[in-house]
mmCIF file of C-alpha atoms in Angstrom:
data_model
loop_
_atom_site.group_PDB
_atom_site.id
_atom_site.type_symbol
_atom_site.label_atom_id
_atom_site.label_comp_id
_atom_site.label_asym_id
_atom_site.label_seq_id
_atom_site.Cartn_x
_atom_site.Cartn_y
_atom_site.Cartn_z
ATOM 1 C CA UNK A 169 0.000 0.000 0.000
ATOM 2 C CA UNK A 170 1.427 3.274 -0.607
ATOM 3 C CA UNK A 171 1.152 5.982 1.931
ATOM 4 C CA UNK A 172 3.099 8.103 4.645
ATOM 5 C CA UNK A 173 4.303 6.455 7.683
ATOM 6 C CA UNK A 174 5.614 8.704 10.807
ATOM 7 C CA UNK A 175 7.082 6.750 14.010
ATOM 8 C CA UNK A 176 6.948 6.809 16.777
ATOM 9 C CA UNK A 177 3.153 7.041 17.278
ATOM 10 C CA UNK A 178 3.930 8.730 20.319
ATOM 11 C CA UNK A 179 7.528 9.625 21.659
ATOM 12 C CA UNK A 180 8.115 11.235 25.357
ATOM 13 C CA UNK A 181 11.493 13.076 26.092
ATOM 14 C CA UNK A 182 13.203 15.015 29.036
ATOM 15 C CA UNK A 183 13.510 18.659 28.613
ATOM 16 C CA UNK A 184 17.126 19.137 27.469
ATOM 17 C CA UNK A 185 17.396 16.216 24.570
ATOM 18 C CA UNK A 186 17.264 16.618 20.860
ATOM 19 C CA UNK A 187 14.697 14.205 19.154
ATOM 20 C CA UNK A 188 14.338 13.214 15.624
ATOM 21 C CA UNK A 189 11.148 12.553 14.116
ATOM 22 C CA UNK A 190 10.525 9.986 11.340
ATOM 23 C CA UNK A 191 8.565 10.740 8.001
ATOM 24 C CA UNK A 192 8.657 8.170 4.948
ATOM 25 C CA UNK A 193 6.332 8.407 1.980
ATOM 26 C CA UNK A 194 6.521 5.928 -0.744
ATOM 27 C CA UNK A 195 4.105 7.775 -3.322
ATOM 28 C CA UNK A 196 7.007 9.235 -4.918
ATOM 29 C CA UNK A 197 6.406 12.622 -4.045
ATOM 30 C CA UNK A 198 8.460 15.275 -5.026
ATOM 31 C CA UNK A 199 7.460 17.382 -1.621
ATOM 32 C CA UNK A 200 7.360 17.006 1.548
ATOM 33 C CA UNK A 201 6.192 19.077 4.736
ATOM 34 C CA UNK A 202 6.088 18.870 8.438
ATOM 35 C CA UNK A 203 3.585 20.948 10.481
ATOM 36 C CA UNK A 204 2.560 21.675 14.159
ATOM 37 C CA UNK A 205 -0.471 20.975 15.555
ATOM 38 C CA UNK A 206 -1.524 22.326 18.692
ATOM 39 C CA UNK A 207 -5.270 22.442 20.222
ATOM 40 C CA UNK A 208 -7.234 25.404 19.019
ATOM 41 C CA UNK A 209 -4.183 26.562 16.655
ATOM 42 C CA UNK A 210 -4.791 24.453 13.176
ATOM 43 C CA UNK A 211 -1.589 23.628 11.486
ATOM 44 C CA UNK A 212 1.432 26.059 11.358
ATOM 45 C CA UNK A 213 4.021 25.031 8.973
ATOM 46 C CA UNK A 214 7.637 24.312 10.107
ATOM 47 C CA UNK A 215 9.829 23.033 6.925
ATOM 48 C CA UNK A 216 9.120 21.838 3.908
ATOM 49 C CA UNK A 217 11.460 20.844 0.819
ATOM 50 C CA UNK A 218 10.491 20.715 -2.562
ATOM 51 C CA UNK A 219 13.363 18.158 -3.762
ATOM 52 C CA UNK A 220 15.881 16.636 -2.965
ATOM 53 C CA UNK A 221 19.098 18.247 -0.702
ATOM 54 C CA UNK A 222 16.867 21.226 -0.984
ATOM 55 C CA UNK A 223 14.775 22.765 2.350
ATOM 56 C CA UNK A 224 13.146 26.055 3.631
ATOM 57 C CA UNK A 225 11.933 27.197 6.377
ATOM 58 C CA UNK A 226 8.152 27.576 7.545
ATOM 59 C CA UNK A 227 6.463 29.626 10.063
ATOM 60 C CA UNK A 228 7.645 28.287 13.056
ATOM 61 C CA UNK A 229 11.078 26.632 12.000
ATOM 62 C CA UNK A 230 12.984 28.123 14.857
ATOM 63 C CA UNK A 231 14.359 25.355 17.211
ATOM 64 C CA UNK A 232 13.805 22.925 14.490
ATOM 65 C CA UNK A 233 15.690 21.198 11.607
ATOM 66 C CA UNK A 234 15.640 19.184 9.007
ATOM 67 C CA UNK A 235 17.283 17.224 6.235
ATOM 68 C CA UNK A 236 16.272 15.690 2.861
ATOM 69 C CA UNK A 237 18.533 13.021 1.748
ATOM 70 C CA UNK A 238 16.200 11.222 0.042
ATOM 71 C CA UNK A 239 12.854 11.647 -1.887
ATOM 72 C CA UNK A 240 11.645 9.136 0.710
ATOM 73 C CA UNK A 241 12.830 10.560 3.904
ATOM 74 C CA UNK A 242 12.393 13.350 5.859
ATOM 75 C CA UNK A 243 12.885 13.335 9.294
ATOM 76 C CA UNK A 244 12.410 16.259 11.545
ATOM 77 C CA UNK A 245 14.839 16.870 14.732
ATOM 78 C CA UNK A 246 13.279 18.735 17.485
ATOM 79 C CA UNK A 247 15.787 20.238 18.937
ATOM 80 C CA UNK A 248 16.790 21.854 22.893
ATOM 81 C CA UNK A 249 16.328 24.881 21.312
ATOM 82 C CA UNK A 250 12.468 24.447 20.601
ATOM 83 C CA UNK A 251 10.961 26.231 23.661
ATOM 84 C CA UNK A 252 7.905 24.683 23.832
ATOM 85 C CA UNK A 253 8.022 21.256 22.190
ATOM 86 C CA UNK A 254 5.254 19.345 23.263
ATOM 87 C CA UNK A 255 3.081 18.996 20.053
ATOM 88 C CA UNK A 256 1.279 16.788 17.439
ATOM 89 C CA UNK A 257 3.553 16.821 14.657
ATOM 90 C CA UNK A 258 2.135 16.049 11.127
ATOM 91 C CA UNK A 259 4.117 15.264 7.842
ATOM 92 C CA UNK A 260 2.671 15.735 4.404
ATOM 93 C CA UNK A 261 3.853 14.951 0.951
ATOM 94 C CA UNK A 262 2.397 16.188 -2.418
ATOM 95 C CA UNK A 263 3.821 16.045 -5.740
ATOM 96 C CA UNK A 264 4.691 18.952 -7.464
ATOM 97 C CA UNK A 265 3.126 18.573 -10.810
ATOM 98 C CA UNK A 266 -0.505 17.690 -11.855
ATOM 99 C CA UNK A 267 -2.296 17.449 -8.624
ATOM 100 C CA UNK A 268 -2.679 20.378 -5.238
ATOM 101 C CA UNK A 269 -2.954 17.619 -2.690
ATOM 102 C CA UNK A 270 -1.415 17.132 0.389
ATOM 103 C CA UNK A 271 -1.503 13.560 1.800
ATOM 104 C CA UNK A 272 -0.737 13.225 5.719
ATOM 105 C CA UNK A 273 1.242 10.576 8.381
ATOM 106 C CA UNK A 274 -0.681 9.645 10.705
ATOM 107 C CA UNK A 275 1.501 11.790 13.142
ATOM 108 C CA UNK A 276 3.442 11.836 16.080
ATOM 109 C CA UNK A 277 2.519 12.810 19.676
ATOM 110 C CA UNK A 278 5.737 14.014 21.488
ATOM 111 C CA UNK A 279 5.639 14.681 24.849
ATOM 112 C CA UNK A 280 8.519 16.668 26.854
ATOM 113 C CA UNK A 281 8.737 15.760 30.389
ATOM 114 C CA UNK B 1324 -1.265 37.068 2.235
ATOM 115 C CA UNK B 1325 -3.664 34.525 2.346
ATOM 116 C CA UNK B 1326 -5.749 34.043 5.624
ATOM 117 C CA UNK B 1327 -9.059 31.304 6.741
ATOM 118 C CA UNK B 1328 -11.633 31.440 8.939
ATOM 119 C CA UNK B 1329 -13.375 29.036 10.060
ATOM 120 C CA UNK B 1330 -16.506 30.476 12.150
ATOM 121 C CA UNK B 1331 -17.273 28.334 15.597
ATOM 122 C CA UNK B 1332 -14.912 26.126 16.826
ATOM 123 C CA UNK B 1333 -17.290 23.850 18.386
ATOM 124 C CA UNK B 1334 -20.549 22.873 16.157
ATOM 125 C CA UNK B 1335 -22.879 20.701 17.676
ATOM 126 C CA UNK B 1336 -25.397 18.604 15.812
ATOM 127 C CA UNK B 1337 -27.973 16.285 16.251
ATOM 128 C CA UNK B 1338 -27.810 12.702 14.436
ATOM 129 C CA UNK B 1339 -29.669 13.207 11.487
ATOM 130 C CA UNK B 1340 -29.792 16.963 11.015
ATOM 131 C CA UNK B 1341 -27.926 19.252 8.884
ATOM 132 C CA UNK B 1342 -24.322 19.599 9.077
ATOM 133 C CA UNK B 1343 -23.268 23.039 8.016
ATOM 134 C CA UNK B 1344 -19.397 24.467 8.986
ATOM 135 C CA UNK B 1345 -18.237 27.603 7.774
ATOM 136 C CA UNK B 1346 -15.110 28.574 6.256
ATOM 137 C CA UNK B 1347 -14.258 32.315 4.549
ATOM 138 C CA UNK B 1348 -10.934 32.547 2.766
ATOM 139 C CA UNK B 1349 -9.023 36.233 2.104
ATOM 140 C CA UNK B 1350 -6.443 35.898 -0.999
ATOM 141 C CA UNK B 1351 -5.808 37.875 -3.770
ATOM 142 C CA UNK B 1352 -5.543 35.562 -6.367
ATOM 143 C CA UNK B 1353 -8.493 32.529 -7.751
ATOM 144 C CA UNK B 1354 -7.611 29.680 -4.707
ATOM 145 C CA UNK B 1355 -8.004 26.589 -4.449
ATOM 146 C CA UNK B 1356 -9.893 24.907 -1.306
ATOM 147 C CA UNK B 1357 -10.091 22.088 0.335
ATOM 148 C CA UNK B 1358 -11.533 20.529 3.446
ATOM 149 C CA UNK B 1359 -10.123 17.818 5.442
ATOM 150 C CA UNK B 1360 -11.119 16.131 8.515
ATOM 151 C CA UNK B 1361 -9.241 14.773 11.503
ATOM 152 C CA UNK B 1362 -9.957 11.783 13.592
ATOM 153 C CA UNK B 1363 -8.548 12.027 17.551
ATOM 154 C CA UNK B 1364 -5.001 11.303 17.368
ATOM 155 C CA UNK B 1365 -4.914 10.872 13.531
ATOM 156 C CA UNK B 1366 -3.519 12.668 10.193
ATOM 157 C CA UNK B 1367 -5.339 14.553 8.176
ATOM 158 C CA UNK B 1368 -7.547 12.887 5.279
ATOM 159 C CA UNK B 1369 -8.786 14.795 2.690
ATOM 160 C CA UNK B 1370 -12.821 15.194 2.229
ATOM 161 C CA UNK B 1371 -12.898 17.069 -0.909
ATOM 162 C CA UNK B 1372 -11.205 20.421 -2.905
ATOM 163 C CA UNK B 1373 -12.185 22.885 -5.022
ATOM 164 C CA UNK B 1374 -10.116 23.874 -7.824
ATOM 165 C CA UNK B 1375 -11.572 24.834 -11.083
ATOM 166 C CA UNK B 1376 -14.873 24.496 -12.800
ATOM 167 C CA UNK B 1377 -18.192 23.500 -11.115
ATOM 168 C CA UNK B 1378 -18.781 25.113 -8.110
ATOM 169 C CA UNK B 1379 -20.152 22.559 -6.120
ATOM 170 C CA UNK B 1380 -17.844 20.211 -5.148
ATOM 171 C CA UNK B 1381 -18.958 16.782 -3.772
ATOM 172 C CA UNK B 1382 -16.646 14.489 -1.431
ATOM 173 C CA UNK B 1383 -16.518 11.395 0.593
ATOM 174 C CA UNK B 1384 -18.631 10.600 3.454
ATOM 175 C CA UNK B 1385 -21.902 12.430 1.418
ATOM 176 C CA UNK B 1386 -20.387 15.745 2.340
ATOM 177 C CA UNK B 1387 -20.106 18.592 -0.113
ATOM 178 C CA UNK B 1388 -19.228 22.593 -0.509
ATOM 179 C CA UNK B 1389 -19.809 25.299 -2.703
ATOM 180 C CA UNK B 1390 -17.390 27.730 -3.984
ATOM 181 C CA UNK B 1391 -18.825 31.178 -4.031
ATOM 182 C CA UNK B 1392 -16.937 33.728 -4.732
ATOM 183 C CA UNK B 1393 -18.469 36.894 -4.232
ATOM 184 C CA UNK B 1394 -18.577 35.903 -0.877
ATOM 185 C CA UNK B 1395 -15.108 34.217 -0.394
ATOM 186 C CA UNK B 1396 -16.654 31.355 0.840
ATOM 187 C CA UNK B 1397 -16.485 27.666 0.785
ATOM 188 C CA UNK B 1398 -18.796 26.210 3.474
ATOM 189 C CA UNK B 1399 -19.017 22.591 3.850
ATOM 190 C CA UNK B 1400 -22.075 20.723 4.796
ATOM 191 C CA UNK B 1401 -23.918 17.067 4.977
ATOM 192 C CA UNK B 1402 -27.588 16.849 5.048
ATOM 193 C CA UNK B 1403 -27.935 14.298 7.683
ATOM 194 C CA UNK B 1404 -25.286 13.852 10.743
ATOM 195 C CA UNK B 1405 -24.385 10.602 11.219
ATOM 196 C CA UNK B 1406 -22.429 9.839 14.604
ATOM 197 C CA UNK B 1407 -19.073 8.928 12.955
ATOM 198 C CA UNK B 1408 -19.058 12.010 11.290
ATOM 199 C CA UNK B 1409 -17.354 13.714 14.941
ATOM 200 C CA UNK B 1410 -14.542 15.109 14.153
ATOM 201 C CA UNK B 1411 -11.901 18.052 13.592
ATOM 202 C CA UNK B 1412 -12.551 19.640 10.332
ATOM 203 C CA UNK B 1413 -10.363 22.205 8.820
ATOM 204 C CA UNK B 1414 -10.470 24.377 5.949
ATOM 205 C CA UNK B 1415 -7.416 25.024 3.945
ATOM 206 C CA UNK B 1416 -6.753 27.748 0.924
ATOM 207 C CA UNK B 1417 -3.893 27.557 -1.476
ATOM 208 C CA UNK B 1418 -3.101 30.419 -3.984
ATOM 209 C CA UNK B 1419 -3.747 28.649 -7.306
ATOM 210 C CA UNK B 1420 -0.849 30.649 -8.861
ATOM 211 C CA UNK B 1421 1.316 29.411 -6.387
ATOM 212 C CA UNK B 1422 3.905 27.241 -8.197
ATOM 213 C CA UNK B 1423 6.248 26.155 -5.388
ATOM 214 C CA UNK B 1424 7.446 27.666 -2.171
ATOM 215 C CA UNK B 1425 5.382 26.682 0.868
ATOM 216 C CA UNK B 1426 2.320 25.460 -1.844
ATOM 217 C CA UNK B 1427 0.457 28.626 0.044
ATOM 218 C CA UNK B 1428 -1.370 25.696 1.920
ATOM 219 C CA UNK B 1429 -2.892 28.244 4.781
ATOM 220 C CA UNK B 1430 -5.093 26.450 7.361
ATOM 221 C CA UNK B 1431 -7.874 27.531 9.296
ATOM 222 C CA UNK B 1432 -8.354 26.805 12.895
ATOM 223 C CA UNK B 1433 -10.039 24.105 12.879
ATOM 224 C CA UNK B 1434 -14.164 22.837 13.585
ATOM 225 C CA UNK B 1435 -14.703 20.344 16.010
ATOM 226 C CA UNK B 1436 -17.837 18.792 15.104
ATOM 227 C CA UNK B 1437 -20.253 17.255 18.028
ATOM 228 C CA UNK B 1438 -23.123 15.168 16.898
ATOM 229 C CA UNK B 1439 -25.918 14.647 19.281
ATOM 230 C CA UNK B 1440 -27.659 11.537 19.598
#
């Protein structure tokens, strides 16, 4: 079946520690985007990347990063930095030509003790 | 810059009325909508968009939503409420010009949608 997979389902860290999120579509999308979810706030956009080795920031990318080795992956690192991590984070892919679509992950609940 | 809003964030219905949620869009370009819906702890799935041609735009579930543009609106609505339909709905605009860059996917807030029994 084709589709976006993000693990951990849910994830708990201590205040203090980097964390790396996983995203990995294999729909052969061109692009790929990781959002925030909080309650009452709708998505806010952190990163997204349009190809390969290529990036930019979102809204919110501050205390984030990313990388995009390959068309498949792209994991998100939550880093010490992030002031308030605690979130639903969402990854999206769409591809760039023929369709406006966003497909989700089923997401990842991270908690920060 | 593009902005949503998506009026109430708590509906409540009763199983087998009408479902009606609202969403008004600001851009300065022709968008292109879309609604999706959210189940607790779950992604995002995609109920139905709007991008050219007929205004009406039917999805899954038996929901639908009309594009009207005079007055920048694209409200969604089922005519009978069924209890799985509880949810998170959102509303979500993208400038139809936009060729790249951050896809100018701007989200509203967000519905949450009670349904009475």
């Amino acid at each position: 079946d084709g589709g976006i997979t993000q693990s951990p389902k849910y994830l708990f860290r201590k205040e203090g520690q980097n964390v790396t999120l996983s995203c990995e579509q294999n729909l052969n999308h061109d692009a790929m985007y990781w959002y925030r979810q909080d309650p009452g706030q709708g998505l806010r956009l952190i990163y997204y990347s349009q190809i390969v080795n290529d990036f930019q920031k979102g809204d919110i990318a501050e205390g984030y990063s990313v990388s995009r080795e390959k068309k498949e992956s792209f994991p998100l690192t939550v880093t010490s930095a992030q002031k308030n991590p605690t979130a639903f984070y969402l990854c999206a892919s769409r591809k760039r030509q023929g369709t406006d679509t966003q497909y989700f992950g089923p997401g990842t609940r991270l908690t920060v003790l | 810059a593009q902005s949503v809003t998506q009026l109430g964030s708590h509906v409540s219905v009763s199983e087998g009325a009408l479902v009606l949620l609202r969403c008004n869009y600001s851009s300065s370009v022709p968008p292109y909508l879309f609604w999706y819906v959210q189940y607790p702890n779950q992604g995002l799935q995609l109920l139905l968009k709007y991008t050219t041609g007929a205004t009406l735009v039917k999805g899954i579930n038996g929901f639908e939503a009309e594009f009207k543009k005079s007055e920048t609106s694209f409200h969604l609505t089922k005519p009978s409420a069924h209890m799985s339909d509880a949810a998170e709905y959102f509303c979500a605009v993208r400038d139809m010009y936009s060729g790249g860059g951050a896809d100018g996917l701007t989200f509203g807030k967000g519905t949450h949608l009670i349904i009475q029994p």
